[in-house]
Short mmCIF file of C-alpha atoms and ligand atoms in Angstrom, two decimals:
data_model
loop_
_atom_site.label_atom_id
_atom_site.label_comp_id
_atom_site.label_asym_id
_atom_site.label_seq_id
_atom_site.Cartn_x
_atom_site.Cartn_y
_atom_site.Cartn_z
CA UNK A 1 112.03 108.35 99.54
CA UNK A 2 110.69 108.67 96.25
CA UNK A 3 107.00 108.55 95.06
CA UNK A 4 106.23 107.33 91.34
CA UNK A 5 102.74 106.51 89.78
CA UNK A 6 103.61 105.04 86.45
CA UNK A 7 104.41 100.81 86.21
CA UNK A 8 107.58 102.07 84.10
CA UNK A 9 109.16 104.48 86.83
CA UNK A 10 109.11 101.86 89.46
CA UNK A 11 110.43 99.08 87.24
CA UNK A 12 113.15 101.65 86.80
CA UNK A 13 113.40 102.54 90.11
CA UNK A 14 113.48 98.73 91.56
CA UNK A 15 115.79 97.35 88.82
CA UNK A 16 118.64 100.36 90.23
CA UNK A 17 118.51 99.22 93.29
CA UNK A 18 119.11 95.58 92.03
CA UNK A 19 121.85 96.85 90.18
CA UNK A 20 123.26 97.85 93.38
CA UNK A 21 122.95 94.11 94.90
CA UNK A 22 119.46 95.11 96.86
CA UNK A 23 117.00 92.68 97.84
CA UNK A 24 113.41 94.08 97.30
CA UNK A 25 110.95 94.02 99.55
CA UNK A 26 107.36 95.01 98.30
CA UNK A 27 104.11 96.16 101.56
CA UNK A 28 100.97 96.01 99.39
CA UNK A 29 98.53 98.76 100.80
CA UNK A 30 95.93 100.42 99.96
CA UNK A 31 96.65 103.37 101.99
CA UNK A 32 95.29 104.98 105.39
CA UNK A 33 98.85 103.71 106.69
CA UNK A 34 98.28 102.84 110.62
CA UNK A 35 101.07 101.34 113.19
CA UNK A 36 99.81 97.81 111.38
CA UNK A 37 101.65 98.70 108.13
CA UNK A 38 104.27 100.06 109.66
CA UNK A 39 105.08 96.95 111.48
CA UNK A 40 104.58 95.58 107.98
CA UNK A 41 107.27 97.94 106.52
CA UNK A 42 109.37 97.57 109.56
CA UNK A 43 110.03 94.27 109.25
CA UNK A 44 110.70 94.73 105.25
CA UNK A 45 112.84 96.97 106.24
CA UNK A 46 114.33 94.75 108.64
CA UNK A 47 114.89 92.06 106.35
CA UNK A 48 115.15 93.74 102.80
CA UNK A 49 117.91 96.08 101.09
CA UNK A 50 115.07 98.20 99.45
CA UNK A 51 111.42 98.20 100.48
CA UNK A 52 108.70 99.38 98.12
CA UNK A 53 105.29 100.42 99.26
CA UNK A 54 102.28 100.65 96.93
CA UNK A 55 99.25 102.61 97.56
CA UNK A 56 96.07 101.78 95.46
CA UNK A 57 92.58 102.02 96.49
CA UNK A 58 91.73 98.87 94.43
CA UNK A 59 88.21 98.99 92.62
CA UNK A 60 87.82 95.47 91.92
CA UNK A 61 88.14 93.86 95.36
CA UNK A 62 85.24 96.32 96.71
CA UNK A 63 81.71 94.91 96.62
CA UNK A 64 78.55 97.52 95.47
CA UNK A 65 77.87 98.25 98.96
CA UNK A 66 81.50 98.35 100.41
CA UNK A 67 82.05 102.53 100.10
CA UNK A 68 84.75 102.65 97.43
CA UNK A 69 84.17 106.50 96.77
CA UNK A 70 84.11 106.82 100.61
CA UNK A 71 87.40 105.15 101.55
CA UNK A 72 90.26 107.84 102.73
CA UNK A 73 93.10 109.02 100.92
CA UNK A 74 95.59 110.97 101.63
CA UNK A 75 98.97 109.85 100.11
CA UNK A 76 100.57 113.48 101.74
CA UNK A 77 100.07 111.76 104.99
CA UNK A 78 100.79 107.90 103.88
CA UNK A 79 104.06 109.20 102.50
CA UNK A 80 105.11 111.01 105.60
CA UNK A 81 104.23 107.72 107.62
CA UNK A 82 106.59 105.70 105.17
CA UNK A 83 109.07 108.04 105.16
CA UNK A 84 109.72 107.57 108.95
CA UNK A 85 109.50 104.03 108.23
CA UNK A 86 112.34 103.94 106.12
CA UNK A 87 110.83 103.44 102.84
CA UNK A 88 112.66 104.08 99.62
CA UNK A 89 109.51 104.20 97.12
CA UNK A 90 106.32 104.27 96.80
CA UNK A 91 104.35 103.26 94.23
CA UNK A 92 100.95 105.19 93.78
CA UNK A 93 99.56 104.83 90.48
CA UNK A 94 96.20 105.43 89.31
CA UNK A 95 92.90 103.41 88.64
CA UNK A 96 94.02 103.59 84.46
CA UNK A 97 97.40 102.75 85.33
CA UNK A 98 96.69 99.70 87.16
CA UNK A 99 93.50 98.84 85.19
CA UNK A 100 94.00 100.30 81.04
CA UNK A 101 90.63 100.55 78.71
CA UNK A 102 89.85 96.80 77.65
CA UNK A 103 91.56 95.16 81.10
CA UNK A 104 90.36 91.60 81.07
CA UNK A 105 92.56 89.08 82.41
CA UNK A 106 92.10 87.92 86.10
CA UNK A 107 93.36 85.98 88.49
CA UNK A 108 91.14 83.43 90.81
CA UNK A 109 92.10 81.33 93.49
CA UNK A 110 89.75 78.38 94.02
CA UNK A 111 88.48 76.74 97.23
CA UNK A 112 89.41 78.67 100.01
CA UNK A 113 87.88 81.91 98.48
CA UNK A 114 84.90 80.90 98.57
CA UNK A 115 84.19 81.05 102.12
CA UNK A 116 84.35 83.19 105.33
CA UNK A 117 84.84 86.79 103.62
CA UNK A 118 84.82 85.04 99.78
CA UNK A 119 80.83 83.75 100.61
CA UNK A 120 79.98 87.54 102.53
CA UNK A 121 81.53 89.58 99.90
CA UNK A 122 81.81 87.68 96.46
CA UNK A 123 84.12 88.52 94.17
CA UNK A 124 86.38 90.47 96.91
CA UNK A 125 89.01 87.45 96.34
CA UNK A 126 89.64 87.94 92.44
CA UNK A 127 90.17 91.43 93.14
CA UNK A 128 92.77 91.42 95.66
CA UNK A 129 94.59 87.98 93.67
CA UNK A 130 94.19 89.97 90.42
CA UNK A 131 95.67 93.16 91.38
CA UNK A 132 98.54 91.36 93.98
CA UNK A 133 99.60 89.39 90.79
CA UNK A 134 99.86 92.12 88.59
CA UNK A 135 101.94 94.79 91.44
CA UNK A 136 103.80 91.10 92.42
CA UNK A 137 104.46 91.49 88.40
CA UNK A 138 105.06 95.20 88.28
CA UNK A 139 107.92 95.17 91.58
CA UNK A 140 109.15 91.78 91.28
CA UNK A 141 109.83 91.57 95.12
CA UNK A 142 112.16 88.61 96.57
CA UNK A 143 109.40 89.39 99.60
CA UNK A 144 106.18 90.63 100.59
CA UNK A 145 104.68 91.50 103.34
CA UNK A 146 101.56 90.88 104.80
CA UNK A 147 99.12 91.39 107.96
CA UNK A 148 97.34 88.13 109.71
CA UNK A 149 94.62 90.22 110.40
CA UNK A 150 93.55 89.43 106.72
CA UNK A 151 94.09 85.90 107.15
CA UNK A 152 92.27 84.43 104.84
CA UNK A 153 93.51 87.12 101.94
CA UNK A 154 96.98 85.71 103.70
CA UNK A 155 96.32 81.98 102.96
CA UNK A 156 95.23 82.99 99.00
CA UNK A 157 97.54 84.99 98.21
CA UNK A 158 99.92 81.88 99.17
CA UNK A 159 97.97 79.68 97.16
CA UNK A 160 98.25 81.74 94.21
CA UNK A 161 102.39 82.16 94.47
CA UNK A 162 102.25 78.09 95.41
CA UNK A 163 100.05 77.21 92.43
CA UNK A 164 101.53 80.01 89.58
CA UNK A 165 104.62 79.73 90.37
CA UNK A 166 105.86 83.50 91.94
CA UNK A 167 109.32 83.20 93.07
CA UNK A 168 108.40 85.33 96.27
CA UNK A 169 108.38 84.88 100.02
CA UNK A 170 105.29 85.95 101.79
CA UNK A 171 106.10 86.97 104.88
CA UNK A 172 102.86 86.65 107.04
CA UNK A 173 103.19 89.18 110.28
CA UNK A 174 101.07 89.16 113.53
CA UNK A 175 98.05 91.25 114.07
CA UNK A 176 98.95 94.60 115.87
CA UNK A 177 96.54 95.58 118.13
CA UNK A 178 95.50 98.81 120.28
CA UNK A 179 95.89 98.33 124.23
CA UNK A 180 92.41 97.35 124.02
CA UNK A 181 92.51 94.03 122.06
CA UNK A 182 90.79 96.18 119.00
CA UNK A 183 92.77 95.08 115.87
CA UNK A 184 94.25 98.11 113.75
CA UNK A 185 92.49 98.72 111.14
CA UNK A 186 91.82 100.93 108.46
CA UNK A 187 87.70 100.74 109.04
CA UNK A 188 88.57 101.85 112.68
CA UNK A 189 88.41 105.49 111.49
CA UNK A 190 84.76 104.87 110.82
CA UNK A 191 83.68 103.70 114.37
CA UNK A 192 81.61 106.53 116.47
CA UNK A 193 83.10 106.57 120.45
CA UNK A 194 80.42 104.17 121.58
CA UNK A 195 81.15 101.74 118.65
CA UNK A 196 84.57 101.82 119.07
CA UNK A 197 83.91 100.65 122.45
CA UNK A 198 81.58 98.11 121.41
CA UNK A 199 84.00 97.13 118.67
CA UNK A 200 86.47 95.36 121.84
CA UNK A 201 83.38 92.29 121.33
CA UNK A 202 85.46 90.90 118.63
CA UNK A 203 88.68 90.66 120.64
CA UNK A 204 87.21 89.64 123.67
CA UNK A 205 85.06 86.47 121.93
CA UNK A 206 88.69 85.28 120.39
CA UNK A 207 89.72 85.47 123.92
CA UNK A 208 86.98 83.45 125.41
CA UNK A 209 87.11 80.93 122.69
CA UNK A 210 90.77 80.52 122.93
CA UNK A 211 89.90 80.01 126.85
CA UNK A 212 87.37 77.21 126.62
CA UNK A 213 89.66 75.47 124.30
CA UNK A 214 92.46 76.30 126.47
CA UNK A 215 90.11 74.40 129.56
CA UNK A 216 89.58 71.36 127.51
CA UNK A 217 86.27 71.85 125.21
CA UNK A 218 86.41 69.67 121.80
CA UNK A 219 83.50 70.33 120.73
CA UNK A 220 83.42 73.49 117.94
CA UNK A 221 79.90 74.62 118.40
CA UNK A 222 79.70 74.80 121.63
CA UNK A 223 83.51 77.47 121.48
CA UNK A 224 81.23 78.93 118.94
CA UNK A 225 78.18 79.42 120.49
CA UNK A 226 80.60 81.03 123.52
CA UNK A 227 81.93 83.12 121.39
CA UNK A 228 78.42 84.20 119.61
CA UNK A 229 76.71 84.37 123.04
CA UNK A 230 79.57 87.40 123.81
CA UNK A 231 78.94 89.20 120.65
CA UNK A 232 75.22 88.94 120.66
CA UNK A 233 75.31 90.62 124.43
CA UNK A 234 76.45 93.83 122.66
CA UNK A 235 73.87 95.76 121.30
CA UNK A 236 75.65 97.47 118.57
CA UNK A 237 77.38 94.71 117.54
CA UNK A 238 75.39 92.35 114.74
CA UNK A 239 77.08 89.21 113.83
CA UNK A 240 78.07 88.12 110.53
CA UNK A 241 79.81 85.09 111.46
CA UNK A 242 82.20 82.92 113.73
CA UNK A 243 84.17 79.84 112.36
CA UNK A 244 86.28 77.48 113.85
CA UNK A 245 88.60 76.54 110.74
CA UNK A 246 91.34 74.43 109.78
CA UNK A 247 94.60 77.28 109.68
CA UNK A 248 95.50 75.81 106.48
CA UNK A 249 92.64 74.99 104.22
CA UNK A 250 89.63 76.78 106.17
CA UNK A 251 87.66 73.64 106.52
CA UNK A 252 85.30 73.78 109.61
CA UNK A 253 86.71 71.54 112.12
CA UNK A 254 84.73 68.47 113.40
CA UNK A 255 86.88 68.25 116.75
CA UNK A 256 89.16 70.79 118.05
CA UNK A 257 92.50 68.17 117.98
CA UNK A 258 94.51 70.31 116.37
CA UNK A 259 95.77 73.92 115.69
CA UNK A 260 92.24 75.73 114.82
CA UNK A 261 91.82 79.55 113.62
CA UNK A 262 88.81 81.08 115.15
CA UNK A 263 87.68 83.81 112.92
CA UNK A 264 84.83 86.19 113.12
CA UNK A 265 83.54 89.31 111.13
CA UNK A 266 80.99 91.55 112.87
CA UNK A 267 79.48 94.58 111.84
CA UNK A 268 79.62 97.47 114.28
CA UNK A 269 76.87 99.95 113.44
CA UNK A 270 77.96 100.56 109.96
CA UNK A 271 81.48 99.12 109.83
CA UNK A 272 81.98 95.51 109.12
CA UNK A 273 85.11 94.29 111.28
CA UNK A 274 87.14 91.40 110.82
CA UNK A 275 89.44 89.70 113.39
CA UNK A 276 91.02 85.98 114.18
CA UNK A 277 93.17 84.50 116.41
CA UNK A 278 95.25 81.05 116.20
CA UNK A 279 94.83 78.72 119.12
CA UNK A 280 97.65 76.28 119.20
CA UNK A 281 96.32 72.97 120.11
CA UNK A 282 97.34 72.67 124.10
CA UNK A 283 99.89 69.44 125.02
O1 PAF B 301 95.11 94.25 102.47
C1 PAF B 301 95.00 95.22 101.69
O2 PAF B 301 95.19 96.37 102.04
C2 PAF B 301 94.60 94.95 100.24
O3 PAF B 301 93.70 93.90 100.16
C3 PAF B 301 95.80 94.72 99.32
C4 PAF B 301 96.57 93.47 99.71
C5 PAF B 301 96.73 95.93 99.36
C6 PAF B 301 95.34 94.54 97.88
O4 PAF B 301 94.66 95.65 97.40
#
Protein backbone atom coordinates (compact mmCIF):
# COMPACT_ATOMS: atom_id res chain seq x y z
CA UNK A 1 0.00 0.00 0.00
CA UNK A 2 1.18 3.24 -0.94
CA UNK A 3 0.47 6.69 0.69
CA UNK A 4 0.63 9.94 -1.62
CA UNK A 5 -0.48 13.58 -0.69
CA UNK A 6 -0.22 15.42 -3.93
CA UNK A 7 -3.59 15.36 -6.62
CA UNK A 8 -0.75 14.50 -9.32
CA UNK A 9 0.75 11.28 -7.55
CA UNK A 10 -2.58 9.67 -7.22
CA UNK A 11 -3.77 10.52 -10.72
CA UNK A 12 -0.56 8.70 -11.51
CA UNK A 13 -1.00 6.12 -9.27
CA UNK A 14 -4.88 5.36 -10.29
CA UNK A 15 -4.34 5.76 -14.07
CA UNK A 16 -1.44 2.51 -13.63
CA UNK A 17 -3.67 0.54 -12.27
CA UNK A 18 -6.19 1.29 -15.15
CA UNK A 19 -3.56 0.56 -17.42
CA UNK A 20 -3.53 -2.76 -15.94
CA UNK A 21 -7.48 -3.31 -16.63
CA UNK A 22 -8.38 -2.30 -12.73
CA UNK A 23 -11.60 -1.06 -11.72
CA UNK A 24 -11.20 1.75 -9.05
CA UNK A 25 -12.84 1.91 -6.16
CA UNK A 26 -12.53 5.24 -4.11
CA UNK A 27 -13.73 5.16 0.48
CA UNK A 28 -13.92 8.91 1.15
CA UNK A 29 -12.78 9.43 4.88
CA UNK A 30 -11.75 11.73 6.85
CA UNK A 31 -9.76 9.55 9.01
CA UNK A 32 -10.07 8.00 12.68
CA UNK A 33 -10.65 4.67 10.54
CA UNK A 34 -13.11 2.37 12.83
CA UNK A 35 -14.62 -1.28 11.84
CA UNK A 36 -17.37 1.16 9.89
CA UNK A 37 -14.78 2.07 7.19
CA UNK A 38 -13.43 -0.96 7.06
CA UNK A 39 -16.63 -2.56 6.13
CA UNK A 40 -16.61 0.35 3.71
CA UNK A 41 -13.20 -0.70 2.24
CA UNK A 42 -14.10 -4.29 2.51
CA UNK A 43 -16.67 -4.28 0.33
CA UNK A 44 -14.52 -1.98 -2.27
CA UNK A 45 -12.33 -4.37 -1.99
CA UNK A 46 -14.77 -6.93 -2.58
CA UNK A 47 -16.07 -5.50 -5.59
CA UNK A 48 -13.14 -3.32 -7.07
CA UNK A 49 -9.62 -4.26 -8.75
CA UNK A 50 -7.95 -1.27 -6.88
CA UNK A 51 -9.42 0.58 -3.90
CA UNK A 52 -8.25 4.08 -2.99
CA UNK A 53 -8.77 5.60 0.39
CA UNK A 54 -8.53 9.34 1.06
CA UNK A 55 -7.93 10.89 4.33
CA UNK A 56 -8.76 14.67 4.73
CA UNK A 57 -9.97 16.40 7.72
CA UNK A 58 -12.16 18.70 5.53
CA UNK A 59 -12.36 22.46 6.79
CA UNK A 60 -15.28 23.50 4.94
CA UNK A 61 -17.94 20.99 6.00
CA UNK A 62 -17.15 21.89 9.86
CA UNK A 63 -19.37 24.56 11.41
CA UNK A 64 -17.55 27.40 14.01
CA UNK A 65 -18.47 25.36 16.88
CA UNK A 66 -17.90 21.77 15.45
CA UNK A 67 -13.97 21.26 16.91
CA UNK A 68 -12.04 21.22 13.63
CA UNK A 69 -8.59 21.79 15.46
CA UNK A 70 -9.82 19.10 17.94
CA UNK A 71 -10.69 16.25 15.57
CA UNK A 72 -7.98 13.19 15.71
CA UNK A 73 -5.43 12.35 13.37
CA UNK A 74 -3.27 9.94 13.11
CA UNK A 75 -2.69 8.71 9.50
CA UNK A 76 0.32 6.14 11.16
CA UNK A 77 -2.60 4.35 12.60
CA UNK A 78 -5.33 4.93 9.63
CA UNK A 79 -2.72 3.49 7.31
CA UNK A 80 -2.04 0.42 9.35
CA UNK A 81 -5.95 -0.11 9.54
CA UNK A 82 -6.09 0.10 5.59
CA UNK A 83 -3.32 -1.83 5.11
CA UNK A 84 -5.02 -4.92 6.72
CA UNK A 85 -7.90 -3.97 4.74
CA UNK A 86 -6.33 -4.49 1.60
CA UNK A 87 -5.92 -1.07 0.39
CA UNK A 88 -3.58 -0.16 -2.40
CA UNK A 89 -3.41 3.82 -1.80
CA UNK A 90 -4.15 6.29 0.10
CA UNK A 91 -4.60 9.57 -0.63
CA UNK A 92 -3.71 12.13 2.22
CA UNK A 93 -3.14 15.46 0.98
CA UNK A 94 -3.13 18.62 2.74
CA UNK A 95 -5.59 21.58 3.51
CA UNK A 96 -3.48 23.71 0.38
CA UNK A 97 -3.58 20.78 -1.68
CA UNK A 98 -7.16 20.24 -1.60
CA UNK A 99 -8.06 23.94 -1.12
CA UNK A 100 -5.02 26.40 -3.21
CA UNK A 101 -4.87 30.39 -2.30
CA UNK A 102 -7.96 31.99 -4.22
CA UNK A 103 -10.25 28.49 -4.06
CA UNK A 104 -13.69 29.64 -5.01
CA UNK A 105 -15.79 27.34 -6.84
CA UNK A 106 -18.37 25.17 -4.91
CA UNK A 107 -20.64 22.76 -5.23
CA UNK A 108 -24.41 22.90 -3.64
CA UNK A 109 -27.02 20.51 -3.67
CA UNK A 110 -30.48 22.03 -3.24
CA UNK A 111 -33.54 20.80 -1.30
CA UNK A 112 -32.66 18.04 0.68
CA UNK A 113 -29.67 19.93 2.30
CA UNK A 114 -31.45 22.05 3.80
CA UNK A 115 -32.91 20.06 6.44
CA UNK A 116 -32.25 17.51 9.27
CA UNK A 117 -28.29 18.08 9.66
CA UNK A 118 -28.33 20.93 6.55
CA UNK A 119 -30.94 23.27 9.01
CA UNK A 120 -28.62 22.23 12.51
CA UNK A 121 -25.36 22.80 10.92
CA UNK A 122 -25.60 25.18 7.78
CA UNK A 123 -23.30 25.09 5.34
CA UNK A 124 -22.01 21.41 6.44
CA UNK A 125 -23.67 20.20 2.96
CA UNK A 126 -21.54 22.45 0.47
CA UNK A 127 -18.60 21.31 2.21
CA UNK A 128 -18.85 17.70 2.02
CA UNK A 129 -20.55 18.09 -1.98
CA UNK A 130 -17.66 20.49 -2.71
CA UNK A 131 -14.82 18.52 -1.55
CA UNK A 132 -16.58 14.80 -2.73
CA UNK A 133 -16.75 16.45 -6.26
CA UNK A 134 -13.43 17.60 -6.43
CA UNK A 135 -11.61 13.91 -4.79
CA UNK A 136 -14.68 12.21 -7.18
CA UNK A 137 -12.58 14.54 -9.81
CA UNK A 138 -9.12 13.89 -8.49
CA UNK A 139 -9.60 9.56 -8.39
CA UNK A 140 -12.09 9.17 -10.99
CA UNK A 141 -13.57 6.01 -9.24
CA UNK A 142 -16.06 3.58 -11.30
CA UNK A 143 -17.36 3.34 -7.35
CA UNK A 144 -17.58 4.82 -4.09
CA UNK A 145 -18.34 3.88 -1.06
CA UNK A 146 -20.35 5.11 1.53
CA UNK A 147 -21.84 4.57 5.23
CA UNK A 148 -25.89 4.86 5.85
CA UNK A 149 -25.12 6.13 9.02
CA UNK A 150 -24.68 9.53 7.15
CA UNK A 151 -27.78 9.13 5.36
CA UNK A 152 -28.68 12.16 4.46
CA UNK A 153 -24.85 13.11 3.22
CA UNK A 154 -25.76 9.53 1.35
CA UNK A 155 -28.92 10.81 -0.45
CA UNK A 156 -26.81 14.29 -1.61
CA UNK A 157 -24.08 13.05 -2.62
CA UNK A 158 -26.49 10.95 -5.07
CA UNK A 159 -28.20 13.91 -6.06
CA UNK A 160 -25.15 15.62 -7.02
CA UNK A 161 -23.70 12.47 -9.33
CA UNK A 162 -27.66 12.24 -10.63
CA UNK A 163 -27.91 15.96 -11.41
CA UNK A 164 -23.92 16.69 -12.71
CA UNK A 165 -23.58 13.98 -14.37
CA UNK A 166 -20.54 11.70 -12.43
CA UNK A 167 -20.24 8.48 -14.15
CA UNK A 168 -19.89 6.70 -10.62
CA UNK A 169 -21.76 4.13 -8.60
CA UNK A 170 -22.41 4.98 -5.04
CA UNK A 171 -22.49 2.15 -3.23
CA UNK A 172 -24.54 2.95 -0.01
CA UNK A 173 -23.50 0.24 2.92
CA UNK A 174 -25.40 -0.55 6.21
CA UNK A 175 -24.66 1.04 9.48
CA UNK A 176 -22.17 -1.13 11.58
CA UNK A 177 -22.89 -1.10 14.95
CA UNK A 178 -21.21 -2.13 18.44
CA UNK A 179 -23.05 -5.14 20.31
CA UNK A 180 -24.84 -2.46 21.96
CA UNK A 181 -26.94 -0.88 19.14
CA UNK A 182 -24.36 2.31 19.46
CA UNK A 183 -23.54 3.20 15.80
CA UNK A 184 -19.63 3.40 15.03
CA UNK A 185 -18.59 6.43 14.91
CA UNK A 186 -15.81 8.61 14.81
CA UNK A 187 -17.39 11.13 17.72
CA UNK A 188 -17.59 7.87 19.85
CA UNK A 189 -13.99 8.52 20.99
CA UNK A 190 -15.32 11.63 22.65
CA UNK A 191 -18.05 9.99 24.90
CA UNK A 192 -16.99 9.75 28.84
CA UNK A 193 -18.08 5.89 30.27
CA UNK A 194 -21.39 7.19 31.52
CA UNK A 195 -22.16 8.93 28.14
CA UNK A 196 -21.26 6.21 26.22
CA UNK A 197 -23.79 4.39 28.10
CA UNK A 198 -26.28 6.98 27.77
CA UNK A 199 -25.36 7.27 24.10
CA UNK A 200 -27.44 3.43 23.55
CA UNK A 201 -30.82 6.22 23.77
CA UNK A 202 -30.38 6.77 20.15
CA UNK A 203 -30.45 3.09 19.16
CA UNK A 204 -32.94 2.08 21.42
CA UNK A 205 -35.66 5.08 20.25
CA UNK A 206 -35.05 3.69 16.43
CA UNK A 207 -35.96 0.47 17.95
CA UNK A 208 -39.10 1.52 19.64
CA UNK A 209 -40.20 3.54 16.73
CA UNK A 210 -39.60 0.82 14.31
CA UNK A 211 -41.83 -1.28 16.96
CA UNK A 212 -44.91 0.89 17.12
CA UNK A 213 -44.87 1.05 13.42
CA UNK A 214 -44.18 -2.52 13.30
CA UNK A 215 -47.73 -2.88 15.75
CA UNK A 216 -49.74 -0.83 13.42
CA UNK A 217 -49.37 3.09 14.42
CA UNK A 218 -49.90 5.57 11.26
CA UNK A 219 -49.75 8.33 12.82
CA UNK A 220 -45.92 10.08 12.72
CA UNK A 221 -46.13 12.16 15.81
CA UNK A 222 -47.29 10.01 17.95
CA UNK A 223 -43.80 7.21 16.68
CA UNK A 224 -42.19 10.50 17.34
CA UNK A 225 -43.24 11.52 20.46
CA UNK A 226 -42.31 7.55 21.47
CA UNK A 227 -39.28 7.94 20.35
CA UNK A 228 -38.65 11.59 22.07
CA UNK A 229 -40.34 10.38 25.30
CA UNK A 230 -37.16 7.57 25.36
CA UNK A 231 -34.54 10.09 24.76
CA UNK A 232 -35.84 12.73 27.04
CA UNK A 233 -35.82 9.89 30.03
CA UNK A 234 -32.00 10.07 29.77
CA UNK A 235 -30.53 12.69 31.55
CA UNK A 236 -27.45 13.21 29.60
CA UNK A 237 -28.96 12.93 26.55
CA UNK A 238 -30.51 16.50 25.04
CA UNK A 239 -32.40 16.19 21.90
CA UNK A 240 -31.78 17.90 18.78
CA UNK A 241 -34.30 16.26 16.76
CA UNK A 242 -36.39 13.15 15.53
CA UNK A 243 -37.97 12.96 11.97
CA UNK A 244 -40.01 10.62 10.36
CA UNK A 245 -38.95 11.23 6.56
CA UNK A 246 -39.63 10.15 3.21
CA UNK A 247 -36.16 7.69 2.41
CA UNK A 248 -35.93 9.42 -0.78
CA UNK A 249 -36.59 13.09 -0.67
CA UNK A 250 -36.65 13.71 3.29
CA UNK A 251 -40.11 15.10 3.27
CA UNK A 252 -41.87 14.59 6.70
CA UNK A 253 -44.40 12.01 6.21
CA UNK A 254 -48.16 12.76 6.77
CA UNK A 255 -49.04 8.90 7.27
CA UNK A 256 -46.66 6.17 7.79
CA UNK A 257 -47.96 4.06 4.33
CA UNK A 258 -44.88 3.60 3.11
CA UNK A 259 -41.10 2.91 3.62
CA UNK A 260 -40.20 5.86 6.25
CA UNK A 261 -36.51 6.69 7.63
CA UNK A 262 -36.64 7.63 11.22
CA UNK A 263 -33.70 9.77 11.93
CA UNK A 264 -32.53 11.45 15.03
CA UNK A 265 -29.40 13.52 16.18
CA UNK A 266 -28.86 13.92 19.93
CA UNK A 267 -26.24 15.46 21.74
CA UNK A 268 -24.63 13.42 24.48
CA UNK A 269 -22.93 15.75 26.95
CA UNK A 270 -20.72 17.38 24.47
CA UNK A 271 -20.91 15.10 21.43
CA UNK A 272 -23.64 15.53 18.96
CA UNK A 273 -24.65 11.91 17.64
CA UNK A 274 -26.41 11.03 14.66
CA UNK A 275 -28.23 7.72 13.89
CA UNK A 276 -31.34 6.35 11.56
CA UNK A 277 -32.89 3.38 10.79
CA UNK A 278 -35.22 2.34 7.67
CA UNK A 279 -38.51 0.78 8.56
CA UNK A 280 -39.87 -1.08 5.62
CA UNK A 281 -43.49 -0.52 5.44
CA UNK A 282 -45.02 -4.01 7.01
CA UNK A 283 -47.47 -6.21 4.36
O1 LIG B 1 -18.36 11.03 5.92
C1 LIG B 1 -17.24 11.58 5.99
O2 LIG B 1 -16.32 11.10 6.62
C2 LIG B 1 -17.02 12.90 5.26
O3 LIG B 1 -18.17 13.67 5.29
C3 LIG B 1 -16.52 12.72 3.82
C4 LIG B 1 -17.54 12.00 2.96
C5 LIG B 1 -15.21 11.93 3.82
C6 LIG B 1 -16.25 14.07 3.18
O4 LIG B 1 -15.29 14.80 3.87
Amino acid sequence: MRIVATISETRKAVRAARAEGKTIGLVPTMGALHAAHLALMSRAREECGSVVVSVFVNPTQFGPTDNFEQYPRDLESDAAKAASAGVDLIFAPSAAEIYPAGFDAWVEVGGLTGILEGASRPGHFRGVTTVVAKLFNIVGPDRAYFGMKDYQQLKAIQKMVRDLDFPIEIVPVPTVREPDGLAMSSRNAYLSTEERTAATVLHRALKVAEELVNAGERDPEKVREAALGLIRSEPLADVDYVALVDPETLQAQRRVERPALVALAVRVGQTRLIDNMLIEFPR
